[in-house]
Coordinates of C-alpha atoms in Angstrom, one line a residue:
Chain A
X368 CA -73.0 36.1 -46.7
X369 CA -72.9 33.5 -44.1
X370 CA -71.0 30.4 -43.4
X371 CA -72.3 26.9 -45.0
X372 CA -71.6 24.3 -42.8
X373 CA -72.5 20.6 -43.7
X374 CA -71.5 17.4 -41.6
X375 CA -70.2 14.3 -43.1
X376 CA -72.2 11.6 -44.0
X377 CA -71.5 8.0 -45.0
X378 CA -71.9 8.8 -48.3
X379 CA -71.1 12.9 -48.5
X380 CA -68.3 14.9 -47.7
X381 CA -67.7 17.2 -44.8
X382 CA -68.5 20.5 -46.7
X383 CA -67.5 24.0 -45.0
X384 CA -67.8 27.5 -47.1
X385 CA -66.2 30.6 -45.2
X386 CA -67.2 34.0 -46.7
X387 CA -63.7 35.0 -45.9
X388 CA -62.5 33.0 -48.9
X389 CA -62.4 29.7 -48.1
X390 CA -63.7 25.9 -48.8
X391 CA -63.1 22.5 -47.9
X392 CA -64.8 19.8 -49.6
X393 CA -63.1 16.6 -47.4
X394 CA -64.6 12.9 -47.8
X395 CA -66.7 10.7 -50.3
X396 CA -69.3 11.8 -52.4
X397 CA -71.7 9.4 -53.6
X398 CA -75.1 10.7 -52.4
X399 CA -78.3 9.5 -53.6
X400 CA -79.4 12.7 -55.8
X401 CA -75.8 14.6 -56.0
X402 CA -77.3 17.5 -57.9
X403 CA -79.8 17.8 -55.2
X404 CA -77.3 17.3 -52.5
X405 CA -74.5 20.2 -53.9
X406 CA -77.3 22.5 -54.7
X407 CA -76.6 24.7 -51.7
X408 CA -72.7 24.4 -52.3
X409 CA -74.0 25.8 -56.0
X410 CA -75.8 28.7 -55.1
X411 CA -73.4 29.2 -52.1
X412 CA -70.9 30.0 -54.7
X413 CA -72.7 31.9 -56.9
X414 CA -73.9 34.6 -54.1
X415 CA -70.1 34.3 -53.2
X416 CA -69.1 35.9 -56.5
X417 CA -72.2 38.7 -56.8
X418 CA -70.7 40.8 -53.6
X419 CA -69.6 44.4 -54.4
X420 CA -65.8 43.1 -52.8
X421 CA -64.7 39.7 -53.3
X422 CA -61.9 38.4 -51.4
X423 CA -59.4 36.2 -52.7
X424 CA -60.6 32.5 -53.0
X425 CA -59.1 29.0 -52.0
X426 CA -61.1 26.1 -52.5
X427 CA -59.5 23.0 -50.6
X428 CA -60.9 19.6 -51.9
X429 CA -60.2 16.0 -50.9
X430 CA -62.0 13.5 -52.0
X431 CA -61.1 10.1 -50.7
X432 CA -63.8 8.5 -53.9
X433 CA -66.6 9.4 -55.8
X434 CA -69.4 8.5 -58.0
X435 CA -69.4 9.4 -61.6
X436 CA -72.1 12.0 -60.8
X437 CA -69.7 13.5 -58.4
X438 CA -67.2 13.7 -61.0
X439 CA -69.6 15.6 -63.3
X440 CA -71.0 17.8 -60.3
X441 CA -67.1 18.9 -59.3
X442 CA -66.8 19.8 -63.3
X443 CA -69.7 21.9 -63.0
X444 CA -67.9 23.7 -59.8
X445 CA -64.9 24.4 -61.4
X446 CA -66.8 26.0 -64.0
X447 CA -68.4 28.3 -61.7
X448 CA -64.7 29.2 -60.7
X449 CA -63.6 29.3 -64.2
X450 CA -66.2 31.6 -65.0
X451 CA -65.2 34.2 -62.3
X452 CA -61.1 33.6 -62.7
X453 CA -60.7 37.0 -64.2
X454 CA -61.9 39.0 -61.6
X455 CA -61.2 37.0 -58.6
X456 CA -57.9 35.6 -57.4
X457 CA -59.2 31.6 -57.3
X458 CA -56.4 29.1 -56.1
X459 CA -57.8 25.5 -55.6
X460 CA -56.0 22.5 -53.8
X461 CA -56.6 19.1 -55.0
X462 CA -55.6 16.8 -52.3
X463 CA -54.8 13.6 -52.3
X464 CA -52.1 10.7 -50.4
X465 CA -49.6 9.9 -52.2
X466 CA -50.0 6.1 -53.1
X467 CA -53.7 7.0 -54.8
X468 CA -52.6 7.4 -57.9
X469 CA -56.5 7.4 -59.0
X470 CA -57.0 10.6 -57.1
X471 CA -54.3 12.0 -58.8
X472 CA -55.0 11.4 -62.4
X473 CA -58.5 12.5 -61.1
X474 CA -56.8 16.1 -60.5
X475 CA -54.5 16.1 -63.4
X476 CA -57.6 15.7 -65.7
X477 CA -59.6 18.7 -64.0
X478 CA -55.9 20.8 -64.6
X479 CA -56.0 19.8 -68.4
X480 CA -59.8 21.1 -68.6
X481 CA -59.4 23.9 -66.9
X482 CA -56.3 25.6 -67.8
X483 CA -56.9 28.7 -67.1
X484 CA -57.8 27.8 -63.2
X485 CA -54.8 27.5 -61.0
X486 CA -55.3 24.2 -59.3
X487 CA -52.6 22.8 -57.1
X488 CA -52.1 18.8 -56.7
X489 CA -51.3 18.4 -53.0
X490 CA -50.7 15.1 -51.6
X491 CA -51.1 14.7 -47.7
X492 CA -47.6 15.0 -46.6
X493 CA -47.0 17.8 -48.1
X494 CA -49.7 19.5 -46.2
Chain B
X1053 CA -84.9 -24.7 -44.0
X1054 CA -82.2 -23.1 -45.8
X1055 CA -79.3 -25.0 -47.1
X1056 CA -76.6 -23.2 -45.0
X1057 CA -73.7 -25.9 -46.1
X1058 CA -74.2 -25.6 -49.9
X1059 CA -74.1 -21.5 -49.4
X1060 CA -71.2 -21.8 -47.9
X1061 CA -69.8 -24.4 -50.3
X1062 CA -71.0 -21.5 -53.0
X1063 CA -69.2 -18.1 -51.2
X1064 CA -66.4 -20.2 -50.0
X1065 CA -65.3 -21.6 -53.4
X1066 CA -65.7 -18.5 -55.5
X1067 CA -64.2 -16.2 -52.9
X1068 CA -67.6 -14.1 -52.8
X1069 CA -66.8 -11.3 -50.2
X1070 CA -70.7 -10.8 -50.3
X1071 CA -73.7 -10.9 -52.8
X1072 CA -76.6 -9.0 -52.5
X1073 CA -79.9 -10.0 -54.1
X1074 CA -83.2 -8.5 -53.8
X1075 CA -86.0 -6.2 -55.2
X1076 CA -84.4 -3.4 -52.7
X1077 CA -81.4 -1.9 -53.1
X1078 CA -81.5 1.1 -51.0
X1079 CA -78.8 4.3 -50.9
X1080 CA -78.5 3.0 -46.8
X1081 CA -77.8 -0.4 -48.3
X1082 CA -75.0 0.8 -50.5
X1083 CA -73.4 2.9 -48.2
X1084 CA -73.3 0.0 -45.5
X1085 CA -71.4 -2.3 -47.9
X1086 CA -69.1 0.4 -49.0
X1087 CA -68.3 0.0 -45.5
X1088 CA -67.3 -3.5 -45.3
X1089 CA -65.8 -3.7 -48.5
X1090 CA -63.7 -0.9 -47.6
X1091 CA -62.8 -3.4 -44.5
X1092 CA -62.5 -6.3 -46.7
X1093 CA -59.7 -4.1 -49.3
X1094 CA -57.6 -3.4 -46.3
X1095 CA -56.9 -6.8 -45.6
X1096 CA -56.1 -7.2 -49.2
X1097 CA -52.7 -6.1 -50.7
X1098 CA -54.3 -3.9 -53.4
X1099 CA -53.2 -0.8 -52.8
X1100 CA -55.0 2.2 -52.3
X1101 CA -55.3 3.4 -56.0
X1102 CA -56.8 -0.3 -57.1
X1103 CA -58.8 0.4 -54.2
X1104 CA -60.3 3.5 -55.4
X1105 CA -61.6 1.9 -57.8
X1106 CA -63.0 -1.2 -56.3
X1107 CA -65.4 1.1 -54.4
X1108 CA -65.8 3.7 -57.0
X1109 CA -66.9 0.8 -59.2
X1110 CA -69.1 -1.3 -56.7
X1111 CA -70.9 2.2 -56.1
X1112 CA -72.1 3.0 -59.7
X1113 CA -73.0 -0.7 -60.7
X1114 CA -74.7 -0.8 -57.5
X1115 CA -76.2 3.2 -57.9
X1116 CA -77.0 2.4 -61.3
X1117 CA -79.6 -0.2 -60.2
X1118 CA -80.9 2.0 -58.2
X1119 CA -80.8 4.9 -60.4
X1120 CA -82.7 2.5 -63.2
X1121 CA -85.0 1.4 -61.4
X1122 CA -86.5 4.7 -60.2
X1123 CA -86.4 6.0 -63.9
X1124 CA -87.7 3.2 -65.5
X1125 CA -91.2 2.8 -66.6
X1126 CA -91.0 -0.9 -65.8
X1127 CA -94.6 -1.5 -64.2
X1128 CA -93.9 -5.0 -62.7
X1129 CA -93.0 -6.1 -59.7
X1130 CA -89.5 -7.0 -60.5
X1131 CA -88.5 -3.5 -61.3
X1132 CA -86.6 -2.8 -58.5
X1133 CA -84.8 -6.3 -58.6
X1134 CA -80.7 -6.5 -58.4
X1135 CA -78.1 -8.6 -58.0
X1136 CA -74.9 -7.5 -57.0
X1137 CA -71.9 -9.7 -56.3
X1138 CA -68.4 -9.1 -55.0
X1139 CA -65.9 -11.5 -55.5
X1140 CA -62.2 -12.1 -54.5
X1141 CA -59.5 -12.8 -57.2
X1142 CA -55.5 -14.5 -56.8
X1143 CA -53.3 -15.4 -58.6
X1144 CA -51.9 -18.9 -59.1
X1145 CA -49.3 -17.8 -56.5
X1146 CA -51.5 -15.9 -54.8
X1147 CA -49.3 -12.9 -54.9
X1148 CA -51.1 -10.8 -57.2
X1149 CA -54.9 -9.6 -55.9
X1150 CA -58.2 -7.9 -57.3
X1151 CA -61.3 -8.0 -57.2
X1152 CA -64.6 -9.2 -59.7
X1153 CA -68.2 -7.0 -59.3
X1154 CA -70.8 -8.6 -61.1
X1155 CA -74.4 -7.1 -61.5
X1156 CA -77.5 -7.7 -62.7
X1157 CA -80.7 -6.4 -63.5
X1158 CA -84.2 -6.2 -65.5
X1159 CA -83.7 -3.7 -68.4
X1160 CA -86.7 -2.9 -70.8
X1161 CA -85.7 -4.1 -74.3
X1162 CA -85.8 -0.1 -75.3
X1163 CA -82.7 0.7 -73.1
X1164 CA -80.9 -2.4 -74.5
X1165 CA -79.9 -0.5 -77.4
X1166 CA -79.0 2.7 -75.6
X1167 CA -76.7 0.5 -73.0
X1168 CA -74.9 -1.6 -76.0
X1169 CA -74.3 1.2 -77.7
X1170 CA -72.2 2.5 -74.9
X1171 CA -70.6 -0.5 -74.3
X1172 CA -69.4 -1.5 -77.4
X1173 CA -68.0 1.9 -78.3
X1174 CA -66.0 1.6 -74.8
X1175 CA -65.1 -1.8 -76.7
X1176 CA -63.3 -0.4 -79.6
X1177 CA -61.5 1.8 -77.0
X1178 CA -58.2 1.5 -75.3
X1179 CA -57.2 3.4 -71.9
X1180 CA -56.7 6.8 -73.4
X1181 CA -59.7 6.5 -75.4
X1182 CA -61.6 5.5 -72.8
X1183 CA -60.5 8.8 -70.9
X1184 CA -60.9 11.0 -73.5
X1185 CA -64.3 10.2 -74.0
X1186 CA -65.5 10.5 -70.6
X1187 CA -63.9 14.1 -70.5
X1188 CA -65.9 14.7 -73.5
X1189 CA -68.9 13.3 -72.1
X1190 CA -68.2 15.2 -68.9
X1191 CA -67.9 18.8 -70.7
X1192 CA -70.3 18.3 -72.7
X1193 CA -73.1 17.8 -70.0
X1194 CA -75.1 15.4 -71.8
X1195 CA -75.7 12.1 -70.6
X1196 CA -74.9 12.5 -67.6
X1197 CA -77.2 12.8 -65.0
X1198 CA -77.9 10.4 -62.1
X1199 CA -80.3 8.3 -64.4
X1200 CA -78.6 5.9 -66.6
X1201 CA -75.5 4.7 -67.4
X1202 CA -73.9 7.4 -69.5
X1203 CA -70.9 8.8 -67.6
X1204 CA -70.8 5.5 -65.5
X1205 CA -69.7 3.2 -67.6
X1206 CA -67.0 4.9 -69.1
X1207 CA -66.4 5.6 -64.9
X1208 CA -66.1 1.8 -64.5
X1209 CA -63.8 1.0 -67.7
X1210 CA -61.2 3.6 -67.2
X1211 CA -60.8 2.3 -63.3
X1212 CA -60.3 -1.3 -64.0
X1213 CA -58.6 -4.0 -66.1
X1214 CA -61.5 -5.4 -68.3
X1215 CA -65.6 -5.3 -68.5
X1216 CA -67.9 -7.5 -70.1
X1217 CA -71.7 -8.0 -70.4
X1218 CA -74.3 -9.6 -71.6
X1219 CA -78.1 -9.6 -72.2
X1220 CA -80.7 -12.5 -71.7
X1221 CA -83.8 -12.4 -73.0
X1222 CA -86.7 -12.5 -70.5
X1223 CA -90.8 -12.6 -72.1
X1224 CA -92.7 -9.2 -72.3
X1225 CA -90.2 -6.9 -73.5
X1226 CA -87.3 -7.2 -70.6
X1227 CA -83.8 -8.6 -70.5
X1228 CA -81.5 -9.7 -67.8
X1229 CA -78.9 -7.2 -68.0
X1230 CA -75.6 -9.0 -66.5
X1231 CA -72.2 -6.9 -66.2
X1232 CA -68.7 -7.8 -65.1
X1233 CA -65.9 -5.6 -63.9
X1234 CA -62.1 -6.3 -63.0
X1235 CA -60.2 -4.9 -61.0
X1236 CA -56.3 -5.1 -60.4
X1237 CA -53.4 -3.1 -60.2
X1238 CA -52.7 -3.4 -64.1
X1239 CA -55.7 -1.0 -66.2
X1240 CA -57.1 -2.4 -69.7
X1241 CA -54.2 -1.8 -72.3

């Protein structure tokens, strides 16, 4: 597997996927086509969990805001995860500063839809 | 020439931080006056969270013009046209701030029903409501592609304070679809 690496963008996040068992999502995410735009991100992840070993995952993700396809594209990831929580050890960060209190009920509703997912709300200082 | 003084009389006296009107709202466009309105929330005593969702907001009324107009089957030349407006609010004592995001846009009469539909359910709704709808929508997977208002408007009405819209009635089979959100640090009941 190899690294995916994409830069930030006005409207996109800084993206980086290490087949070591990490990725950080950092930035905004309102692209034009999101679907289009996350599609390697998608298939990144599902090639992640077909390897004969998979390592232990952390997924990192701070999104300063977002579009409403965003919202539904970032469901759609955790699903992925979701999907592949019984065989894989998946920890994920939400990350957000502590006066955004949108960001935070942002994370808190992903927690309640995906219970079985261990997903960590992280605000900045704690970092 | 263009009459510079009564433009100004216009932004100045309704706060307008800046309107946009033309058949060409562009992703580049958007993403430029993200920019500046990110500029223009800084100097405001908001708050980042109210900010949030100033710009979340700005982006999918301004995406979802965008977004309908490259759907649509609207074969006239005023397809692509928006408005979008961004306005500054105060209080009487000027203490307490938010924002206003108009839009507007041509809708085909067939849509009209889709979008009131949405809208007056998010009516009936209070905050919670409001939320667990858009979970719903969310999980369920419908609706919610890039094209048309589904997810978004339940987006805009759980980030701000109140919404309201209206529909005027163009000739051949279109409407002026007009759309207000706002936004302070208090969320609809």
């Amino acid at each position: 597997m190899e690294t995916l690496t994409l830069e930030a963008t006005q409207y996109t996040p800084e993206i980086h996927m290490d087949p070591a068992g990490t990725v950080s999502i950092v930035g905004k995410s309102y692209p034009e086509n999101t679907f289009e735009f996350y599609k390697p991100v998608m298939e990144w992840l599902n090639n992640f969990f077909e390897q004969d070993d998979i390592p232990e995952l952390t997924v990192n993700v701070e999104l300063i805001y977002f579009n409403s396809s965003s919202s539904k594209l970032f469901f759609d990831l955790f699903d992925i995860l979701d999907e592949n929580n019984d065989t894989t050890e998946i920890t994920i960060n939400w990350i957000y500063d502590e006066e955004n209190e949108s960001a935070e009920e942002a994370g808190e509703d992903f927690i309640e839809d995906f219970e079985d997912l261990t997903i960590n709300l992280v605000t900045k200082e704690e970092e | 020439m263009i009459d510079f003084e009564e433009l100004e009389h216009i932004i100045t006296e309704d706060r307008v931080v800046f309107v946009v009107y033309g058949k060409w709202m562009t992703q580049a466009l958007i993403a430029g006056l993200a920019e500046g309105l990110e500029k223009d929330i800084e100097d405001s005593n908001l708050g980042m969270s109210a900010a949030t969702n100033v710009l979340t907001i700005f982006i999918e009324l301004s995406q979802n013009i965008l977004n309908y107009a490259k759907a649509r089957s609207l074969e006239d030349e005023n397809k692509n046209e928006g408005v979008i407006v961004v306005q500054r609010l105060y209080s009487e004592n000027d203490d307490e701030e938010g924002y206003a995001i108009y839009s507007q846009n041509i809708v085909a009469d067939q849509d009209q029903s889709k979008i009131s539909e949405k809208l007056d359910l998010i009516a009936t709704l209070d905050q919670a409501g409001i939320k667990k709808k858009y979970r719903e929508l969310r999980r369920s997977g419908k609706d919610t592609h890039d094209k048309g208002g589904g997810l978004g408007f339940f987006e805009i009405a759980k980030r701000c304070e109140s919404i309201d819209h209206s529909f005027v009635p163009l000739s051949d089979g279109k409407s002026f679809f007009r759309f207000k959100a706002t936004i302070t640090r208090r969320k609809r009941k």
